[in-house]
Short mmCIF file of C-alpha atoms in Angstrom, two decimals:
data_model
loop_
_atom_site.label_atom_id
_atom_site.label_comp_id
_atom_site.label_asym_id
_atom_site.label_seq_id
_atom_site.Cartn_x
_atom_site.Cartn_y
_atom_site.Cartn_z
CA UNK A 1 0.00 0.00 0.00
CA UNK A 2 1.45 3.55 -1.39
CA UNK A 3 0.65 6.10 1.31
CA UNK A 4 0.68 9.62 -1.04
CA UNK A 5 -0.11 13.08 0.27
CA UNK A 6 1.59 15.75 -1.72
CA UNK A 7 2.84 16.73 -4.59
CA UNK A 8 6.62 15.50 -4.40
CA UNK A 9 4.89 12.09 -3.08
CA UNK A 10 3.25 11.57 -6.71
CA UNK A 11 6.34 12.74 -8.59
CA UNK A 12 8.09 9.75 -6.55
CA UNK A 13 5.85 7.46 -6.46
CA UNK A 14 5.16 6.81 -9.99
CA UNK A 15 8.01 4.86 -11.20
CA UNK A 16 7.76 2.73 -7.87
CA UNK A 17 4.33 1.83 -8.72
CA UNK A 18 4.88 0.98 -12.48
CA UNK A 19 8.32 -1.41 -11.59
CA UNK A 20 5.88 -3.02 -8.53
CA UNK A 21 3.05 -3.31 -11.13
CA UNK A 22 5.45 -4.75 -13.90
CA UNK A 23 6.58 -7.32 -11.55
CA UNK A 24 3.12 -8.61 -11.09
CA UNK A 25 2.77 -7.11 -7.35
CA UNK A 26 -0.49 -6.28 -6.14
CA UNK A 27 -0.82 -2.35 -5.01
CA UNK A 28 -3.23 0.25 -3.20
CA UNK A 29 -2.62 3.65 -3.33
CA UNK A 30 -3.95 5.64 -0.56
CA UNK A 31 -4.46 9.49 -1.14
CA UNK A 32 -4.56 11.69 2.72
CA UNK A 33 -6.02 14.94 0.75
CA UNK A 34 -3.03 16.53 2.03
CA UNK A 35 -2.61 18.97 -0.70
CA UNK A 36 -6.44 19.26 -1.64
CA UNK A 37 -6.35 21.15 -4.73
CA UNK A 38 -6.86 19.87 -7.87
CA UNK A 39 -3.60 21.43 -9.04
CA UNK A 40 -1.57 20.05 -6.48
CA UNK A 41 -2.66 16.58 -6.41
CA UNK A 42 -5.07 15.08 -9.28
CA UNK A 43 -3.44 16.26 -12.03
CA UNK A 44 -0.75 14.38 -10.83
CA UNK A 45 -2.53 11.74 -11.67
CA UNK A 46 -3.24 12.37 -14.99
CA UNK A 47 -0.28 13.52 -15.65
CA UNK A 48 2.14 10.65 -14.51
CA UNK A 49 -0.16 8.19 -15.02
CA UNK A 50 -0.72 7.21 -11.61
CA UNK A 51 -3.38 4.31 -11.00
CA UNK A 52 -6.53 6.25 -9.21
CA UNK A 53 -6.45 6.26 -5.46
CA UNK A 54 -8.13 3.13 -3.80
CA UNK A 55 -9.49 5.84 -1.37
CA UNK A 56 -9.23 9.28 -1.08
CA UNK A 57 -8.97 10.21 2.77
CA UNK A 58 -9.64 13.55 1.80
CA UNK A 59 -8.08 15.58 5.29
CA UNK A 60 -7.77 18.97 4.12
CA UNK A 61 -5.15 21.26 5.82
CA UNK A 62 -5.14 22.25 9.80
CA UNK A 63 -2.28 22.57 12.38
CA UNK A 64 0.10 19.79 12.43
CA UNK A 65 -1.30 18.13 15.39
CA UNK A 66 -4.84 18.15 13.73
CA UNK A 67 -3.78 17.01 10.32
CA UNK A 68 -1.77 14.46 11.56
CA UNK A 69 -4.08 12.96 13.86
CA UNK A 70 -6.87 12.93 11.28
CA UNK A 71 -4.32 11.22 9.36
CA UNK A 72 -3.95 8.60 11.78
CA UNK A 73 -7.26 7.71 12.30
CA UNK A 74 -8.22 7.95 8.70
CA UNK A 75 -4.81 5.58 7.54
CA UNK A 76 -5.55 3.26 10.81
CA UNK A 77 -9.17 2.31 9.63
CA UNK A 78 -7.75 1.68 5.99
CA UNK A 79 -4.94 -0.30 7.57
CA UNK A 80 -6.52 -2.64 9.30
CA UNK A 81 -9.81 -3.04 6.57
CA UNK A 82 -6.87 -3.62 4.26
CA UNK A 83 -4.42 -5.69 5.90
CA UNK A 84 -1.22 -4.64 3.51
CA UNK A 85 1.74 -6.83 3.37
CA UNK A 86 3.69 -3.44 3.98
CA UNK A 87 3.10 0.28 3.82
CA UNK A 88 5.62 2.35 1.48
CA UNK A 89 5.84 5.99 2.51
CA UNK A 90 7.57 8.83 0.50
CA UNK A 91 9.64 12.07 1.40
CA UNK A 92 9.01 13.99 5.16
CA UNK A 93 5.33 15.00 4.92
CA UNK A 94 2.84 14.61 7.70
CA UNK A 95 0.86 11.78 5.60
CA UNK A 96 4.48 10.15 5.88
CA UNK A 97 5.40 10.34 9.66
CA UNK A 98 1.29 9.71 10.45
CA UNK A 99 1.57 6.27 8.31
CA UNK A 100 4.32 5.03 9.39
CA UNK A 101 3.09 5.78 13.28
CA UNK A 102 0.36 3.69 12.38
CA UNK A 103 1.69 1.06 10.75
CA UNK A 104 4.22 0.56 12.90
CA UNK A 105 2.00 0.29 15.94
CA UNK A 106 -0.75 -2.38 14.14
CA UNK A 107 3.02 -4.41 13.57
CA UNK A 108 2.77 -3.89 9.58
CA UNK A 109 6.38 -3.13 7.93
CA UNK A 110 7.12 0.50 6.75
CA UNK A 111 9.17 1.18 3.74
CA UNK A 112 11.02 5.02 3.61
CA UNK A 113 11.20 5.84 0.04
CA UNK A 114 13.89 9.02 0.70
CA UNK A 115 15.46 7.57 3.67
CA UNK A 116 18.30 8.93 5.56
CA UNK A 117 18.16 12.37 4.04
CA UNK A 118 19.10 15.30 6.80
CA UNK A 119 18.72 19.37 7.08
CA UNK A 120 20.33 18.81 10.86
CA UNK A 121 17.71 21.72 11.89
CA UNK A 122 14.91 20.40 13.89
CA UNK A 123 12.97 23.51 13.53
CA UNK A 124 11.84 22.11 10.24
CA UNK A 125 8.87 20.01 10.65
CA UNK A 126 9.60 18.33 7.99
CA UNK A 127 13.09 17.19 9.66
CA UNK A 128 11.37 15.76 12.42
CA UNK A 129 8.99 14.18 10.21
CA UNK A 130 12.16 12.39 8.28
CA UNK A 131 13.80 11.45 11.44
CA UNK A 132 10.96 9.32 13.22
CA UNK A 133 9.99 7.64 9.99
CA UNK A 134 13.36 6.15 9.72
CA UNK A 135 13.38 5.15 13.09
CA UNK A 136 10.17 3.20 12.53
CA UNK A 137 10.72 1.61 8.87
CA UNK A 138 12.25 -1.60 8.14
CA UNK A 139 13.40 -0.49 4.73
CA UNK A 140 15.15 2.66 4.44
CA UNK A 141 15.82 3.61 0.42
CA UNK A 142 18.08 5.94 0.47
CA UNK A 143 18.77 8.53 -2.74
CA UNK A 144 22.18 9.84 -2.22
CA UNK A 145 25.29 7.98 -0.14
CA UNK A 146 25.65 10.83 2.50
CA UNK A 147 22.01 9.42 3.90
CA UNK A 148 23.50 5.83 4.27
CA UNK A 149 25.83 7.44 7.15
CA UNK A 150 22.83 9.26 8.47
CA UNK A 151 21.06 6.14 8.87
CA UNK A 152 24.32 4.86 10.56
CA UNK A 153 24.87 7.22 12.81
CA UNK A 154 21.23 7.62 14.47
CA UNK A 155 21.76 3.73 15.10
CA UNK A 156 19.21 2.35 12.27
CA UNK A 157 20.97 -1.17 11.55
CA UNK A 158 22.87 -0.89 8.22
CA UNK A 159 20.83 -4.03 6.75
CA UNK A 160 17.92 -1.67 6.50
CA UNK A 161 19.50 0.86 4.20
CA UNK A 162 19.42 0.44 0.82
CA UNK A 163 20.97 2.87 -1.90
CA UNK A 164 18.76 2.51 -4.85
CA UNK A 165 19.09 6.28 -6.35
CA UNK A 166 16.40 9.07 -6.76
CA UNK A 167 12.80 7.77 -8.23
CA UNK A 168 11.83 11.78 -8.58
CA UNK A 169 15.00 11.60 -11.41
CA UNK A 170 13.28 9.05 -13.07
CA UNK A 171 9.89 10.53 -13.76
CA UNK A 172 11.98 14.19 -14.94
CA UNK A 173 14.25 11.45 -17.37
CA UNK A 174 11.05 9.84 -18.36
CA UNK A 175 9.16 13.11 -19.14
CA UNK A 176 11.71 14.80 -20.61
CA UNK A 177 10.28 15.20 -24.19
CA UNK A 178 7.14 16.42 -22.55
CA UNK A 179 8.82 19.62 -21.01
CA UNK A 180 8.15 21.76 -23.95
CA UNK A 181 9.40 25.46 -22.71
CA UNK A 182 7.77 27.25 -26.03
CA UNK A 183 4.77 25.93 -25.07
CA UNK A 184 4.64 27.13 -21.53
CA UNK A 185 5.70 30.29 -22.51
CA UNK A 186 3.46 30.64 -25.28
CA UNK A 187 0.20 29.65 -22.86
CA UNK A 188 1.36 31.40 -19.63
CA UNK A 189 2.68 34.75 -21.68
CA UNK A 190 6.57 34.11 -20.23
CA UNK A 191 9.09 36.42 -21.23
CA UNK A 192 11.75 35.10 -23.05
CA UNK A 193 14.00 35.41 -20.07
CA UNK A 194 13.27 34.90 -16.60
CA UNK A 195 13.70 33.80 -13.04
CA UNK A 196 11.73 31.18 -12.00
CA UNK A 197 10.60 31.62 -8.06
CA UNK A 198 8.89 29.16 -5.94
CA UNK A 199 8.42 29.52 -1.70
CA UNK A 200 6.28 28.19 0.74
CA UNK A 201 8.50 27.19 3.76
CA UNK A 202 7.29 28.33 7.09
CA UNK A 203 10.07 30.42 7.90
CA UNK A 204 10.04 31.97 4.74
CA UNK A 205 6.29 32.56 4.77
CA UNK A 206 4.74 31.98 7.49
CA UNK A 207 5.11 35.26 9.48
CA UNK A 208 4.40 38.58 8.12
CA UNK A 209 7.05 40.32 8.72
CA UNK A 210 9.53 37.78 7.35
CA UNK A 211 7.21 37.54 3.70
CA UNK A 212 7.62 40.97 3.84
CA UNK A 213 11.44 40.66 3.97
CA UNK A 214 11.39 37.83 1.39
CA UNK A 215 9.30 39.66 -1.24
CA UNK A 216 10.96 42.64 -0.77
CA UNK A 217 14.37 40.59 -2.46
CA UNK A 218 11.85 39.49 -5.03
CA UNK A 219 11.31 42.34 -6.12
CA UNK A 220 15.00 42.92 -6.37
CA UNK A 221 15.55 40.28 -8.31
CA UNK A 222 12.96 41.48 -10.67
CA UNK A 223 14.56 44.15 -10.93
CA UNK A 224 17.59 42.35 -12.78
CA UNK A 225 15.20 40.12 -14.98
CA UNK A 226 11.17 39.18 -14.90
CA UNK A 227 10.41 37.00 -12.05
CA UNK A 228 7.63 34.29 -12.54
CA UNK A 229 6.16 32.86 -9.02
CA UNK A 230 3.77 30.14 -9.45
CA UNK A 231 2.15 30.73 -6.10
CA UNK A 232 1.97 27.83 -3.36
CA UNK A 233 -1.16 28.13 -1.26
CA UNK A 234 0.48 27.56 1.54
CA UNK A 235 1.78 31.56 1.21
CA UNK A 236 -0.17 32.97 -0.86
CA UNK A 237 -1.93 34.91 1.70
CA UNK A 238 1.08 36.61 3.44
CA UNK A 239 3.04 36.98 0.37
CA UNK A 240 -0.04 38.76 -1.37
CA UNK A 241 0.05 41.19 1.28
CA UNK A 242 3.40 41.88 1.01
CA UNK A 243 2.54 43.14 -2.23
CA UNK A 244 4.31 40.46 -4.10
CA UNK A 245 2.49 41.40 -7.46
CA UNK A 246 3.23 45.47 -7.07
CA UNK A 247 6.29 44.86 -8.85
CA UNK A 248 5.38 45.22 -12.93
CA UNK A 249 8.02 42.39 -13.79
CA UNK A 250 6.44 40.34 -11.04
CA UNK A 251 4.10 37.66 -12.54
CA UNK A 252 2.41 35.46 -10.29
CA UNK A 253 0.86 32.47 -11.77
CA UNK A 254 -1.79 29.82 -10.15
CA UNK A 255 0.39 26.51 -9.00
CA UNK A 256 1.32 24.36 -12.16
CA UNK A 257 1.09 20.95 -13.09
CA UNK A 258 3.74 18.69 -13.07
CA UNK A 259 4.95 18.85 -16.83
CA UNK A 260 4.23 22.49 -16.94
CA UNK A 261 6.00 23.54 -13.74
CA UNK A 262 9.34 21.78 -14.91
CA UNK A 263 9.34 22.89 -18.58
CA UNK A 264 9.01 25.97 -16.36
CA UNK A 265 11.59 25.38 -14.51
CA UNK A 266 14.11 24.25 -17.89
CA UNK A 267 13.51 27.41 -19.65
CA UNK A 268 14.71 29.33 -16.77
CA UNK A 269 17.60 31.50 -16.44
CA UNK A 270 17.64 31.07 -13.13
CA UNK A 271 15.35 29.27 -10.02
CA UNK A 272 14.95 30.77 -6.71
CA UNK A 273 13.59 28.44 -4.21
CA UNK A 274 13.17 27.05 -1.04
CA UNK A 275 11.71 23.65 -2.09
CA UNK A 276 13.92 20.18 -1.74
CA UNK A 277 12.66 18.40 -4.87
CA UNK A 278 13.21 21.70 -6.94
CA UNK A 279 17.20 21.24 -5.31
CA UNK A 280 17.47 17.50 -7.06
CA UNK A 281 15.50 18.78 -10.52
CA UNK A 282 17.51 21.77 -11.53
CA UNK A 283 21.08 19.88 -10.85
CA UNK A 284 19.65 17.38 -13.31
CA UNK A 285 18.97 19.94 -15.82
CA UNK A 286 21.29 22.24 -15.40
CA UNK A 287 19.66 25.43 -14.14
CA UNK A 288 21.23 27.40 -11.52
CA UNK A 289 19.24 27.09 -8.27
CA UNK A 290 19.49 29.46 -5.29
CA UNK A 291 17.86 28.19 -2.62
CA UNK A 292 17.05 30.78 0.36
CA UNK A 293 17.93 28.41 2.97
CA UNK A 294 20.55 28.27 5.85
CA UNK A 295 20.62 24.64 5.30
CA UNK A 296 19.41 21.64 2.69
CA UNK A 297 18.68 18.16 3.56
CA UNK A 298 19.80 17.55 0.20
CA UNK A 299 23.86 18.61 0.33
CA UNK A 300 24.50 16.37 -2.69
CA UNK A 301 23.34 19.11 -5.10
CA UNK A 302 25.59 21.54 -3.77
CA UNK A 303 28.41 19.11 -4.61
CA UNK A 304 27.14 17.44 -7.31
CA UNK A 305 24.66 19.86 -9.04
CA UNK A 306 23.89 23.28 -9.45
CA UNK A 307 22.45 24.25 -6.43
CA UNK A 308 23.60 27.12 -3.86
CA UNK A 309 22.14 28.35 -0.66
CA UNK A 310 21.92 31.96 0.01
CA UNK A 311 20.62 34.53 2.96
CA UNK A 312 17.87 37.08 2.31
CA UNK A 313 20.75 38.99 2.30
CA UNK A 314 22.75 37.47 -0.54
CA UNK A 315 19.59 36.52 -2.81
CA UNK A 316 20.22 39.58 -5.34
CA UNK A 317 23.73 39.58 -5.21
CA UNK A 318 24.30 35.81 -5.88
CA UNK A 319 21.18 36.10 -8.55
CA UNK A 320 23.09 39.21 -10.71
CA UNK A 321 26.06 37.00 -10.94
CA UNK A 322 23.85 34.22 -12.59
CA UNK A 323 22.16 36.42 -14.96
CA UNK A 324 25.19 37.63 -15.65
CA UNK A 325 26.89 34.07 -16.53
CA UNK A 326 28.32 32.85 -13.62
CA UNK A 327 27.15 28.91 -13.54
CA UNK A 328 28.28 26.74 -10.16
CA UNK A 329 30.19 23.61 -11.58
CA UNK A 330 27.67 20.49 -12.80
CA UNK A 331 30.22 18.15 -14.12
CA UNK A 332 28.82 14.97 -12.37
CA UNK A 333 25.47 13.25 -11.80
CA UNK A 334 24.90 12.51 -8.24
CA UNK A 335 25.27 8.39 -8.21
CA UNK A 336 22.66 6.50 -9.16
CA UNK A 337 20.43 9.46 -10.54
CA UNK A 338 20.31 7.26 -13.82
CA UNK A 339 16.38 6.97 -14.44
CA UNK A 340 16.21 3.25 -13.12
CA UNK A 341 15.56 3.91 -9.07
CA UNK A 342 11.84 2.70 -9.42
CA UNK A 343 12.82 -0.66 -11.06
CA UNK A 344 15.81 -1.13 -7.72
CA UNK A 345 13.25 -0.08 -5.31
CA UNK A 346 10.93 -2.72 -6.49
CA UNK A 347 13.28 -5.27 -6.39
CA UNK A 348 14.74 -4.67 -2.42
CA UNK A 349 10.80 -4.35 -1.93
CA UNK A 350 10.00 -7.80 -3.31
CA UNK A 351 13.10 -9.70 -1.85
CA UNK A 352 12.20 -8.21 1.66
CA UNK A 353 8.83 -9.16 1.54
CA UNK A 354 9.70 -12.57 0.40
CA UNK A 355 11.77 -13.13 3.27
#
């Protein structure tokens, strides 16, 4: 049973699924309602080709503590009318740490599809999500080798780790002939240069004062070239009343789908972000990626890719010097980013539960 709640859970989970289903294994998909809107979830769907949700818990958004424990009771009741063989749970979400508190406690095993992976700064909710679900899953499949030693160090027994490479790779490898950057342009009105923005972290967004500081460097990066914000819904609110769309190169778009968003992304100058899948994407495309962050979970695409992390302080500095030409190094692909992670994952799956 696929536990999926938001919208880097469906980019993940569909190569998973197809290898499972191509080996003759017999799935459910469960979807929380997590993300809610149509454009963050069922066109997801559609787009990737996903199977359609055996149910549709249908949660909605609320305070951690009350969207997780609707979670919980929602996933327990499918759990046990279900009785899966195992539960496979993607990325740091609350649908993530909430299934794999319940399966774990009705004794059914827990597979961590993005094990291992650390920001070290447990003011993220998400980190804490990460960290408990590893504790608690008897597979851990792990994306980059820096997570292994994670794992290893927070005394998860090495046997459980598995390196099997980045599934969210192979639905971008998979697609790529879809992302058609003319098109997007053409049917969203894109300049022919631009910056690319994306935010809806909780300390970039969540308070007032600090959206206000955050769209305030927007606007100075419009300033160098037109900025186009696809606008999470998470922080819409606060960064509309910043006054995120007073600048006249500002252009703030509805959230996109999948294949739009990344053809997006691939025609872009530059991305500004504060998103981990975005991180992964741009170093396997090439596109220089600032992420306004003190820290990523997600170090190998600062080695590896074309990612950097930047203050409020440094966003418009360290985005002139990319307009102007200045690329970080991508010479190598992280290990195992090859476009066959769903087809390994499916394999340590079926082995374990054969044992």
């Amino acid at each position: 049973m696929h536990v999926l709640g938001a919208r880097p859970n469906f980019v993940k989970a569909a190569p998973v699924i197809a290898a499972l289903a191509a080996r003759g294994a017999r799935q459910a998909v469960v979807h929380t309602g997590q993300h809610y809107d149509r454009r963050m979830s069922e066109v997801f769907f559609d787009e990737l080709g996903l199977p359609e949700p055996d149910v549709n818990l249908g949660v909605g958004s609320g305070s951690h503590a009350a969207q997780t424990a609707a979670l919980m009771v929602g996933l327990e009741e499918e759990f046990i009318r279900r009785s899966p063989a195992l539960v496979i749970v993607y990325g740091d979400v609350n649908s993530t740490i909430a299934a794999a508190l319940v399966a774990a406690k009705l004794g059914v095993p827990v597979a961590h599809v993005e094990a291992g992976l650390r920001s070290f700064d447990m003011t993220m909710p998400e980190e804490v999500n990460r960290r408990l679900t590893d504790q608690l899953s008897d597979l851990c499949l792990v994306t980059s080798p820096e997570a292994v030693g994670h794992l290893a160090a927070e005394g998860i027994p090495v046997g459980r780790a598995h390196l099997v490479g980045n599934p969210m790779i192979d639905t971008l490898l998979g697609n790529l002939e879809r992302f058609d950057t003319a098109r997007v342009r053409r049917e969203h009105a894109l300049p022919e240069r631009y910056v690319l923005a994306t935010m809806h972290r909780p300390a970039n967004v969540d308070d007032p004062a600090k959206a206000t500081a955050l769209v305030k460097r927007l606007h100075g990066v419009a300033d160098l070239a037109d900025l186009v914000i696809p606008v999470h819904p998470r922080g819409r609110v606060n960064l509309m009343a910043a006054g995120l769309d007073d600048h006249p190169r500002v252009r703030v778009l509805d959230p996109l789908g999948y294949v739009d968003f990344v053809a997006a992304v691939r025609g872009a100058a530059a991305v500004v972000t504060d998103s981990g899948g975005i991180q992964e994407e741009t170093t396997v495309l090439g596109v220089p990626c600032l992420t306004v962050r003190p820290n990523t979970e997600r170090p190998i695409t600062l080695t590896h890719g074309t990612n950097r992390l930047v203050s409020l302080e440094e966003l418009v500095p360290a985005a002139r010097k990319v307009l102007e030409g200045e690329r970080p190094p991508a010479d190598r692909v992280p290990p195992l980013w090859d476009g066959h992670a769903g087809p390994r994952i499916a394999d340590v799956i079926l082995e374990f539960l054969r044992a």
